[in-house]
mmCIF file of C-alpha atoms in Angstrom:
data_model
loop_
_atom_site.group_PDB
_atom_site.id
_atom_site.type_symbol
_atom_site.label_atom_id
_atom_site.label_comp_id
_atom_site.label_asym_id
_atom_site.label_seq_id
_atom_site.Cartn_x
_atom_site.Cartn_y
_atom_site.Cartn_z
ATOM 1 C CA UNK A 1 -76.162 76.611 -22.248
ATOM 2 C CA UNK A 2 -77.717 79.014 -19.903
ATOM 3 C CA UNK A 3 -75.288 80.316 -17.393
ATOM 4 C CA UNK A 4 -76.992 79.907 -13.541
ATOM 5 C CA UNK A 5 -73.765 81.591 -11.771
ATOM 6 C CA UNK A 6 -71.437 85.069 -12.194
ATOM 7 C CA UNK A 7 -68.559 84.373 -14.582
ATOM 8 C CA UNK A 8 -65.365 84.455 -12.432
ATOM 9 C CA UNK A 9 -62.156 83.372 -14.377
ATOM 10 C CA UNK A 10 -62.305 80.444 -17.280
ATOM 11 C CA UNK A 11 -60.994 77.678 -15.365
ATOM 12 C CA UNK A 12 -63.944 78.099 -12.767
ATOM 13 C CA UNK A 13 -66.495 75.614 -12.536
ATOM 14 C CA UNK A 14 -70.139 77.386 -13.828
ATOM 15 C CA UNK A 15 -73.487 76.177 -13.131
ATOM 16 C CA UNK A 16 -75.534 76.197 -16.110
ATOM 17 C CA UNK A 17 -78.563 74.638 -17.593
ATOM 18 C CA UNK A 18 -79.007 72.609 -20.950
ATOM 19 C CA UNK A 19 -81.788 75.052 -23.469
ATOM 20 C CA UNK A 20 -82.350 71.653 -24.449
ATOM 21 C CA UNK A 21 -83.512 69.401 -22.134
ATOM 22 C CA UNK A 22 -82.841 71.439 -19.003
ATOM 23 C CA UNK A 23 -80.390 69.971 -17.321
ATOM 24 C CA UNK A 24 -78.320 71.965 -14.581
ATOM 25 C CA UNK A 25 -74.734 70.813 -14.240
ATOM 26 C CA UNK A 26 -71.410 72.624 -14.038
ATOM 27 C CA UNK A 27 -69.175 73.192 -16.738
ATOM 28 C CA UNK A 28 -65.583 74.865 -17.257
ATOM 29 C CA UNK A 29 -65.678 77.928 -19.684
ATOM 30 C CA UNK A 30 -62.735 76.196 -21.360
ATOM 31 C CA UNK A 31 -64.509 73.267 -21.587
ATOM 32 C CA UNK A 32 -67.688 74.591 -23.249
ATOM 33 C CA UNK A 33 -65.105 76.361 -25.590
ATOM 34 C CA UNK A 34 -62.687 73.104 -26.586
ATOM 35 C CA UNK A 35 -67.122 71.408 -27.434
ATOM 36 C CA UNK A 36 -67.811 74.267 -29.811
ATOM 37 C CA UNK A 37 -64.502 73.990 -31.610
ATOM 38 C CA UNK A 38 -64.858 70.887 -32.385
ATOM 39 C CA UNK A 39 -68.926 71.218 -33.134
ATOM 40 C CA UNK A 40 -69.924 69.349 -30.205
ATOM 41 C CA UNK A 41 -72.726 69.869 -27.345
ATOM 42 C CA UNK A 42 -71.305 71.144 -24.132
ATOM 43 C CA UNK A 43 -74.609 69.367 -22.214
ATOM 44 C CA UNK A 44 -73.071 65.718 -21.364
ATOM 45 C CA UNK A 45 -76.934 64.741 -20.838
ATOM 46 C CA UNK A 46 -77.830 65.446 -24.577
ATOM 47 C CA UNK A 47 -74.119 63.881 -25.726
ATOM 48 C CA UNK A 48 -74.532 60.720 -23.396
ATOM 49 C CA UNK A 49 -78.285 60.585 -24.676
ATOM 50 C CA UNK A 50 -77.254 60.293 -28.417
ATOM 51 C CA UNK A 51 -74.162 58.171 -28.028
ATOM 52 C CA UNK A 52 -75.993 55.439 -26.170
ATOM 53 C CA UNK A 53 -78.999 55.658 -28.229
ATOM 54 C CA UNK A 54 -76.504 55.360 -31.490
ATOM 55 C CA UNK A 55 -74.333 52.601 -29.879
ATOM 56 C CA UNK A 56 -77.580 50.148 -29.234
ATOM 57 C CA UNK A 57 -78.805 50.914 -32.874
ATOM 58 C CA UNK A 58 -75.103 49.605 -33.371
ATOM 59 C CA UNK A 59 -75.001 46.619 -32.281
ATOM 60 C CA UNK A 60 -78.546 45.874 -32.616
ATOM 61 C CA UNK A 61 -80.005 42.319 -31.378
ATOM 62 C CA UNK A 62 -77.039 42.266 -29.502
ATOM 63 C CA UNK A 63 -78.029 45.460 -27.345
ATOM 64 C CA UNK A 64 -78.406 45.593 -23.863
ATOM 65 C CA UNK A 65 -82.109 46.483 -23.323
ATOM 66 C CA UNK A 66 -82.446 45.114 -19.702
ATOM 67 C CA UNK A 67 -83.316 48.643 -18.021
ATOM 68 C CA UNK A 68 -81.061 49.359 -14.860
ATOM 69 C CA UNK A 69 -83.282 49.741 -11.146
ATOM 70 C CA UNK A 70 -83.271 53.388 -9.768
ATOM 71 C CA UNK A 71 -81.965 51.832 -6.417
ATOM 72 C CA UNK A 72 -79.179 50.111 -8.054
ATOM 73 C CA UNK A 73 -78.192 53.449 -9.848
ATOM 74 C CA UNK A 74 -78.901 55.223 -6.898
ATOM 75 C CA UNK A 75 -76.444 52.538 -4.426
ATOM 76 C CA UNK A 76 -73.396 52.779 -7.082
ATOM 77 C CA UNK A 77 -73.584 56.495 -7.059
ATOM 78 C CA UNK A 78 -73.264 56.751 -3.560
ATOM 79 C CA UNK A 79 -70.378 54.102 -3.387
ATOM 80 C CA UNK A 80 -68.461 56.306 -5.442
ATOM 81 C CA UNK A 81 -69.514 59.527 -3.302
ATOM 82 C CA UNK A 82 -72.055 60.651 -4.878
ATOM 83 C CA UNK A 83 -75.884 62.198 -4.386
ATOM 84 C CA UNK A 84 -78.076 60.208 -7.140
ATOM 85 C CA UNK A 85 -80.496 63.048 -8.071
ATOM 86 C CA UNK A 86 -82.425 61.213 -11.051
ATOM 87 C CA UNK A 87 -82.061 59.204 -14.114
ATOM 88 C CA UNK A 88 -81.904 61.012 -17.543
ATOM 89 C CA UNK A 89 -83.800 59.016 -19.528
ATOM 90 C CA UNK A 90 -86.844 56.567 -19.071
ATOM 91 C CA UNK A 91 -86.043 53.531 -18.990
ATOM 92 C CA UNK A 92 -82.772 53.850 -18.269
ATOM 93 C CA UNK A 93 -80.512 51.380 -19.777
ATOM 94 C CA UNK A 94 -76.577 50.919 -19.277
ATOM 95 C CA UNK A 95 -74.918 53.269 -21.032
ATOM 96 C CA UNK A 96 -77.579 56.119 -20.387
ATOM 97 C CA UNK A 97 -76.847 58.924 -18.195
ATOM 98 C CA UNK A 98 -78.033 59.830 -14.356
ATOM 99 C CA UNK A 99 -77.645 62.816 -12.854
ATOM 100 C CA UNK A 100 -75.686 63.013 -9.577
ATOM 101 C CA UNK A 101 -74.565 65.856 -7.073
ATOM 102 C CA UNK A 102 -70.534 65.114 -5.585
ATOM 103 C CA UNK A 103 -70.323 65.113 -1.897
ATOM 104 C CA UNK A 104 -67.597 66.801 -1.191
ATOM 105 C CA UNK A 105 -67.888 69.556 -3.738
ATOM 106 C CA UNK A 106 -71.098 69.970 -4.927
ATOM 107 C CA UNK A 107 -70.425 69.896 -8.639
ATOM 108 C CA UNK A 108 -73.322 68.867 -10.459
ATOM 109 C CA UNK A 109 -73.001 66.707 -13.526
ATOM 110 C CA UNK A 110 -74.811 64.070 -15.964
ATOM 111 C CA UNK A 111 -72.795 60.588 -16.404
ATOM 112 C CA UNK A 112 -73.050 57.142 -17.309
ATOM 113 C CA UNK A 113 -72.448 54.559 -14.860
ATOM 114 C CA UNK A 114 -69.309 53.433 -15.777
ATOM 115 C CA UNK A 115 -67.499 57.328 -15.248
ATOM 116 C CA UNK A 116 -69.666 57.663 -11.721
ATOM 117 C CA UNK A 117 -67.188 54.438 -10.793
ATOM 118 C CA UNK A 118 -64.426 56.883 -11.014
ATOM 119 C CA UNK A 119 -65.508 59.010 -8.558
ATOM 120 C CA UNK A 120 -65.189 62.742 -8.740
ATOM 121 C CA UNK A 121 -62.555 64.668 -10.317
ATOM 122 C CA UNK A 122 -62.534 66.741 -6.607
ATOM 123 C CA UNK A 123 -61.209 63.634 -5.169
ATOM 124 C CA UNK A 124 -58.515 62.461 -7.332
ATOM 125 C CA UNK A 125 -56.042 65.062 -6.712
ATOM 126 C CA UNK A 126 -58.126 66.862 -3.677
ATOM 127 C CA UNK A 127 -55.056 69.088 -3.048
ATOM 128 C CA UNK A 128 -54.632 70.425 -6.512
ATOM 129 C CA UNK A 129 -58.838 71.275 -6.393
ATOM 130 C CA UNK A 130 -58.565 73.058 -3.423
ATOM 131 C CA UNK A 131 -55.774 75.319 -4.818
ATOM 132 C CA UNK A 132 -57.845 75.824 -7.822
ATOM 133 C CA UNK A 133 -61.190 76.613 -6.461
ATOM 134 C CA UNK A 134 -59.381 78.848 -2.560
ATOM 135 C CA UNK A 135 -59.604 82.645 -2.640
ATOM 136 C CA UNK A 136 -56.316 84.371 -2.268
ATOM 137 C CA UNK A 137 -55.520 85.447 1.714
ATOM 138 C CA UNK A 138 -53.918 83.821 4.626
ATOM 139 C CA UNK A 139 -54.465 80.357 5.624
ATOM 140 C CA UNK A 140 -57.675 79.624 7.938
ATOM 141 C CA UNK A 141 -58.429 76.470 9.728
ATOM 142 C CA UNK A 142 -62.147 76.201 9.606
ATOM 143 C CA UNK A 143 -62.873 74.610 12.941
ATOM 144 C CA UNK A 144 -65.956 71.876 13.266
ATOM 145 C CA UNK A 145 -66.982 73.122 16.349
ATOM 146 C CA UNK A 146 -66.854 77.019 14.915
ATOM 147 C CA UNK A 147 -68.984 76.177 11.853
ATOM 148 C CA UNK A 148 -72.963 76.258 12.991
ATOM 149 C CA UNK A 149 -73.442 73.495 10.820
ATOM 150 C CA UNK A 150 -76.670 71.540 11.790
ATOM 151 C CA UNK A 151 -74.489 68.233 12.292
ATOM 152 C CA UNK A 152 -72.987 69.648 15.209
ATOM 153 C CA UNK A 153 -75.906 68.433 16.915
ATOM 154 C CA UNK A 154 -75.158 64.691 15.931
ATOM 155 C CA UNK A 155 -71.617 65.113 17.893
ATOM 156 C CA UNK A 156 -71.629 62.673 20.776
ATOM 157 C CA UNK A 157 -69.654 64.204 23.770
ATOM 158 C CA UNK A 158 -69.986 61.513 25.940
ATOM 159 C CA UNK A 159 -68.025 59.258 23.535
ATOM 160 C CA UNK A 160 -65.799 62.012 22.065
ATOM 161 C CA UNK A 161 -62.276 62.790 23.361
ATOM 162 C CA UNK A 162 -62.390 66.560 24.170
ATOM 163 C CA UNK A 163 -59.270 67.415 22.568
ATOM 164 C CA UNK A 164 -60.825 66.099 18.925
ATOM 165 C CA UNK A 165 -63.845 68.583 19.828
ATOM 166 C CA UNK A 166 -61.421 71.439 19.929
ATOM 167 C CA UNK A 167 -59.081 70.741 17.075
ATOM 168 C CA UNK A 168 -61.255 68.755 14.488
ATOM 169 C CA UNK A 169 -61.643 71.003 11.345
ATOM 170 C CA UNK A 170 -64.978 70.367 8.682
ATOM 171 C CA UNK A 171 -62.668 68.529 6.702
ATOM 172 C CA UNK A 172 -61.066 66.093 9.277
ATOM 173 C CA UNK A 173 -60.905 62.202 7.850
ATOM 174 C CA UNK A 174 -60.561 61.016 11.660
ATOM 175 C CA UNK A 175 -63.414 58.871 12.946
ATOM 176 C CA UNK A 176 -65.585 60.588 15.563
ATOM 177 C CA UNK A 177 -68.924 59.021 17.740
ATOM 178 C CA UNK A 178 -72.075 60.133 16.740
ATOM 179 C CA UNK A 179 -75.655 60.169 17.695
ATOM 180 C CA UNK A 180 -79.117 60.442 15.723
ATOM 181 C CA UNK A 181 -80.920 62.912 17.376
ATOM 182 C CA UNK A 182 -83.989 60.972 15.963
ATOM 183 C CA UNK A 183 -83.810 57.600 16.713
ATOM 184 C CA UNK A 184 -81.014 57.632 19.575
ATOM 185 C CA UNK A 185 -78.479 55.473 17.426
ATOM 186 C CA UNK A 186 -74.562 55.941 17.960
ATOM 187 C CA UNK A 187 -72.064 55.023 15.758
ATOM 188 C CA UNK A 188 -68.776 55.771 14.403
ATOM 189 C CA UNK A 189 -68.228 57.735 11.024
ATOM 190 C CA UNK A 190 -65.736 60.116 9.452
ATOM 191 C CA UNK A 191 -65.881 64.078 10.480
ATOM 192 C CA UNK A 192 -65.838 64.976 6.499
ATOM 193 C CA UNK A 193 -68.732 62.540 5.800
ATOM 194 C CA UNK A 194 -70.727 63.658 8.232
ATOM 195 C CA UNK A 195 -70.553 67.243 7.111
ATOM 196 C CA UNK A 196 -70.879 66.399 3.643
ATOM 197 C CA UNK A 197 -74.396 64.537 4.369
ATOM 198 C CA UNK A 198 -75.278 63.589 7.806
ATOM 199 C CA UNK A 199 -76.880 60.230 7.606
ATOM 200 C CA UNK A 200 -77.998 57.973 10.097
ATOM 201 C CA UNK A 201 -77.079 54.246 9.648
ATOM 202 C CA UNK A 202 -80.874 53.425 10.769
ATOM 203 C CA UNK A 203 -83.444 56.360 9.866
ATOM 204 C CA UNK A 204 -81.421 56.523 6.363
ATOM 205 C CA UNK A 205 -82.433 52.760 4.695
ATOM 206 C CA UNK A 206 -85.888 53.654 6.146
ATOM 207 C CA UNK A 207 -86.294 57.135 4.644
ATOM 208 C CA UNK A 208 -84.601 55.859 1.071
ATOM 209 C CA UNK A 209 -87.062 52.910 0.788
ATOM 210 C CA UNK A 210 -90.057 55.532 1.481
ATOM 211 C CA UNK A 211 -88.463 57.588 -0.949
ATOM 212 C CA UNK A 212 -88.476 54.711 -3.315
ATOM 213 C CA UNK A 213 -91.930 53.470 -3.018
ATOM 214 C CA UNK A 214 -93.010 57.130 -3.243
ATOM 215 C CA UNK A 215 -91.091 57.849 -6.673
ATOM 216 C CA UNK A 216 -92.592 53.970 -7.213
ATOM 217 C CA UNK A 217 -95.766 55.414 -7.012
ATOM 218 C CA UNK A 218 -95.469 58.714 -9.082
ATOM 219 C CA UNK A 219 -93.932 56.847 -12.203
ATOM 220 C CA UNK A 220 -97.343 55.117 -12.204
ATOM 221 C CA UNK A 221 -99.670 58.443 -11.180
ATOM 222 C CA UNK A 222 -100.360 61.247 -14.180
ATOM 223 C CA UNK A 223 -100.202 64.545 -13.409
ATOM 224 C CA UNK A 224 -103.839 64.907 -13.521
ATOM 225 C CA UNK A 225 -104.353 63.127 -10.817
ATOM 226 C CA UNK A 226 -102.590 65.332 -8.453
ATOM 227 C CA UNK A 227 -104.787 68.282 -8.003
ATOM 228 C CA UNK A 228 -101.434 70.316 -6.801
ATOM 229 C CA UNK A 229 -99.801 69.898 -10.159
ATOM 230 C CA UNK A 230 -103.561 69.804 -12.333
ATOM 231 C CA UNK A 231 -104.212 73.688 -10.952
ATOM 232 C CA UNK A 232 -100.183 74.801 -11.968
ATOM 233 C CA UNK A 233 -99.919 72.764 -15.254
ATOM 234 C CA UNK A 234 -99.334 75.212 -18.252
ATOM 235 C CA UNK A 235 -97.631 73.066 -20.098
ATOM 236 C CA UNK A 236 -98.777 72.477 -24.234
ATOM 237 C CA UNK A 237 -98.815 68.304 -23.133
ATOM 238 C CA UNK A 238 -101.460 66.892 -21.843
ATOM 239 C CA UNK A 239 -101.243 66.089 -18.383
ATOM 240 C CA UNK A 240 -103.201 62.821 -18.506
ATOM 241 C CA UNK A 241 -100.301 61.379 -20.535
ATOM 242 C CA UNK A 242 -97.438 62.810 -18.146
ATOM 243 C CA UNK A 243 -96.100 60.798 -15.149
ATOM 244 C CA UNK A 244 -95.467 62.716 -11.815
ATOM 245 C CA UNK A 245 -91.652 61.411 -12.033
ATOM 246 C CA UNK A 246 -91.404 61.934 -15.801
ATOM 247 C CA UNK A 247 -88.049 64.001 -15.358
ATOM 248 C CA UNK A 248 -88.396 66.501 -18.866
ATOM 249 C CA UNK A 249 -88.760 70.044 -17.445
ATOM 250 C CA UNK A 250 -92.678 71.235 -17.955
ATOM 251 C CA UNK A 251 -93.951 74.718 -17.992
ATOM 252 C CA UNK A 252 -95.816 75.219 -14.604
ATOM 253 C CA UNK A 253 -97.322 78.692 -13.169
ATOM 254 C CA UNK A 254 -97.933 78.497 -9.580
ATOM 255 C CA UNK A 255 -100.783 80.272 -7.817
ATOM 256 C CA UNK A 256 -99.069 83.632 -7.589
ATOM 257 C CA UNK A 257 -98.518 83.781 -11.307
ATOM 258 C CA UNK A 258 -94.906 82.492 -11.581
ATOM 259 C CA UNK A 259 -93.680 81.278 -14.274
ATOM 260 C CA UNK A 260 -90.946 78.242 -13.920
ATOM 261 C CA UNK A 261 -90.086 75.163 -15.934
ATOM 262 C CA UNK A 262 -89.559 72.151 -13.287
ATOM 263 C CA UNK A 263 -89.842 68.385 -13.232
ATOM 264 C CA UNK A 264 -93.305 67.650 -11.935
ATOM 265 C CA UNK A 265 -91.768 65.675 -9.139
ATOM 266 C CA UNK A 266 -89.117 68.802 -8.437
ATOM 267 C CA UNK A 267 -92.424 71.300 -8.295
ATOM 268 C CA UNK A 268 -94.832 69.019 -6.045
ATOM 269 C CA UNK A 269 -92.038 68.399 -3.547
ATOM 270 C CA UNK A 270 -90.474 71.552 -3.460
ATOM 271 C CA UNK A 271 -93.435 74.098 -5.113
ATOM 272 C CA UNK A 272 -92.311 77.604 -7.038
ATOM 273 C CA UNK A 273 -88.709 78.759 -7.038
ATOM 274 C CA UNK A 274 -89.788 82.152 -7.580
ATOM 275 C CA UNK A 275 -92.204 82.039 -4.176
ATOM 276 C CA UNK A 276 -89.393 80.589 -2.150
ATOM 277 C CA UNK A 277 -87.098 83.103 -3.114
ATOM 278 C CA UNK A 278 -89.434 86.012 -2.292
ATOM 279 C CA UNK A 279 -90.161 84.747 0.975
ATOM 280 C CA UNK A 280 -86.527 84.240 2.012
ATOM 281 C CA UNK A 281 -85.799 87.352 0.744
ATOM 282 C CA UNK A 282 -89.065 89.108 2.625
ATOM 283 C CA UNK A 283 -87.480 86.734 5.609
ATOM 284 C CA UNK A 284 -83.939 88.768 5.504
ATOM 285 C CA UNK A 285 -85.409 92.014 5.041
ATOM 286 C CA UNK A 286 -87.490 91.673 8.302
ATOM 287 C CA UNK A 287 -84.317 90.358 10.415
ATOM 288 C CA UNK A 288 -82.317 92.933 8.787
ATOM 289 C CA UNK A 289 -84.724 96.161 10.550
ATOM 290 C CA UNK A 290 -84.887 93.927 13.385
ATOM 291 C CA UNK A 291 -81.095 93.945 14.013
ATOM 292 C CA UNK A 292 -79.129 95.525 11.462
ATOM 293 C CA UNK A 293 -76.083 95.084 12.263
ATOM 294 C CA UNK A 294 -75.818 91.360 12.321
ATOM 295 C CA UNK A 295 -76.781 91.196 8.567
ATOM 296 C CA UNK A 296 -75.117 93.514 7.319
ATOM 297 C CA UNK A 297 -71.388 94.070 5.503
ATOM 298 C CA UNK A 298 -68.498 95.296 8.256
ATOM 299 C CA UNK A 299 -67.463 98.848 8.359
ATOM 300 C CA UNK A 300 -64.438 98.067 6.354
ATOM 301 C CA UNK A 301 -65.920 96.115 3.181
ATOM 302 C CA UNK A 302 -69.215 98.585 3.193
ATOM 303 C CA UNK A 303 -66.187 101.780 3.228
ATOM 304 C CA UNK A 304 -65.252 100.499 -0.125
ATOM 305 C CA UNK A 305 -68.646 100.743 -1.991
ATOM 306 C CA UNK A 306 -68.488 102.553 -4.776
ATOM 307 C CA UNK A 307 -71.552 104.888 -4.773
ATOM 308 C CA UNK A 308 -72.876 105.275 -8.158
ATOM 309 C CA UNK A 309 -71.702 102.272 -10.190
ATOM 310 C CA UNK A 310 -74.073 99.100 -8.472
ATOM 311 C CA UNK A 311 -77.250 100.358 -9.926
ATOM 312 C CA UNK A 312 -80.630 99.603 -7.924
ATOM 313 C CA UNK A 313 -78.507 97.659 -5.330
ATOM 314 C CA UNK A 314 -78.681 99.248 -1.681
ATOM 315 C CA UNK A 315 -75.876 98.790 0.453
ATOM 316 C CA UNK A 316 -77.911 98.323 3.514
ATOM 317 C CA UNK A 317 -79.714 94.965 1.906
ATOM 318 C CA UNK A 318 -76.520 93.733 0.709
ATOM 319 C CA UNK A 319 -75.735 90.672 2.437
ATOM 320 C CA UNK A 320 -72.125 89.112 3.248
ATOM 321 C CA UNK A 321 -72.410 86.268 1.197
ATOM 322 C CA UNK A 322 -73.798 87.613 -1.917
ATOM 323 C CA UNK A 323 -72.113 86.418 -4.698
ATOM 324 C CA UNK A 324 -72.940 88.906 -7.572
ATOM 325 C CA UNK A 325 -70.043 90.862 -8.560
ATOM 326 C CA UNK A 326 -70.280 94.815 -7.492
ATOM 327 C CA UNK A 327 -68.043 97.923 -7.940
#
């Protein structure tokens, strides 16, 4: 496993990716730890792979090989508060794995069907999560109204009891009216949904089945047919032979000279990581001489930097919600 995030304490959720098939999901140090005791892979892709391949050699003629529909993957993950992200294997039969993003956490992870109907492990004892995963300090109520988020612009004030507009916190299970600021719908949907992915009950089943005819599409299309992916393909396979939606991660190098291994699908809709984190960074930088003050750390926190042990980093491009770990 290739760790993607800072180690913090071994309880901690990490995300990492698989070295062998690529697949970025989150993992408890203890967890990986309890796998290699017992000589097992820590990536539940590769483990869910195997055992389902094993189990239909099992039971032979008597295997399940009717492949499972994307959009019936896709509509019990969500059920079950989920973000269906993409099937691991193609086809994808029963007791294969998908991977999904939770909802209300964010935790990344490959499972089988039947464990996605259990929900995530963030929402059977939410309390007990949040006491894990909250820094130490004094109790904040994180106000909806306070929190910029761009779903603030879906609140309907015209059918919203001002007192709920004041009070309601990001994680508030009361109903509240909405509106779709594209097609004009309202309607009525929890305050923690909403933050957790703003959809609208109209645009949504019109965007997914787009969504689907497009990934519809690409399963059928080779990559060398797509002159985008044809001019950044760098990959040993041949590209004739390679599906747009094929899911394996394939070396790509885009036309600054990046390096990256993506999905096809993952680098045609959203191009080179590397580029997009240059120009975010080049982004900061120029907001950062433009007003200084507003990006940078308070007088108190940037008092406390210890000035000889953080290496290359510069205090005055260090922003507040870095997560590396400094002196």
């Amino acid at each position: 496993m290739e760790p993607l995030e800072p180690f913090t304490k071994p309880k901690a959720w990490r995300l990492t990716r698989c070295l062998a098939c690529g697949c970025e999901a989150h993992y408890r140090f203890e967890y990986t730890l309890e796998k290699n005791a017992y000589g097992e892979v820590t990536c539940r892709a590769c483990y869910w792979r195997q055992w389902a391949q094993e189990a239909r050699q099992a039971m032979g003629a008597y295997a399940d090989l009717n492949p499972v529909p994307q959009a019936e993957a896709r509509e019990h993950a969500e059920k079950n508060g989920y973000d269906y992200l993409s099937a691991l294997t193609a086809p994808s039969f029963s007791d294969d794995p998908h991977h999904v993003r939770c909802r209300y956490c964010g935790r990344l992870s490959a499972a089988r069907l039947g464990d996605i109907g259990f929900g995530c492990q963030c929402q059977v004892n939410p309390r007990r999560e949040r006491q894990m995963t909250k820094p130490a300090g004094p109790k904040r109520r994180d106000l909806f109204k306070d929190s910029e988020l761009p779903v603030l612009d879906w609140w309907d004030h015209e059918h919203n009891d001002a007192a709920i507009w004041e009070t309601a916190t990001v994680k508030a299970r009361r109903e509240a009216a909405w509106r779709c600021p594209g097609c004009g719908l309202r309607f009525r949907k929890r305050i923690l949904d909403m933050v957790n992915m703003r959809e609208c009950p109209e645009c949504e089943p019109k965007r997914r089945a787009e969504w689907e005819a497009e990934h519809a599409r690409y399963q059928r299309t080779p990559v060398a047919d797509v002159p985008e992916l044809l001019a950044a393909w760098d990959d040993e396979t041949d590209p004739r032979t390679v599906m747009v939606a094929d899911y394996r991660h394939r070396r790509l190098c885009c036309p600054r000279g990046h390096h990256c291994r993506q999905s096809p699908l993952t680098y045609l809709r959203n191009g080179c990581p590397s580029c997009r984190g240059q120009d975010t960074r080049v982004t900061r930088l120029e907001a950062i001489e433009a007003d200084p003050e507003a990006f940078g750390l308070n007088a108190e926190i940037a008092a406390q930097w210890h000035p000889t042990k953080n290496g290359k980093t510069q205090l005055s491009k260090v922003s507040p919600g870095l997560r590396k770990l400094v002196w």
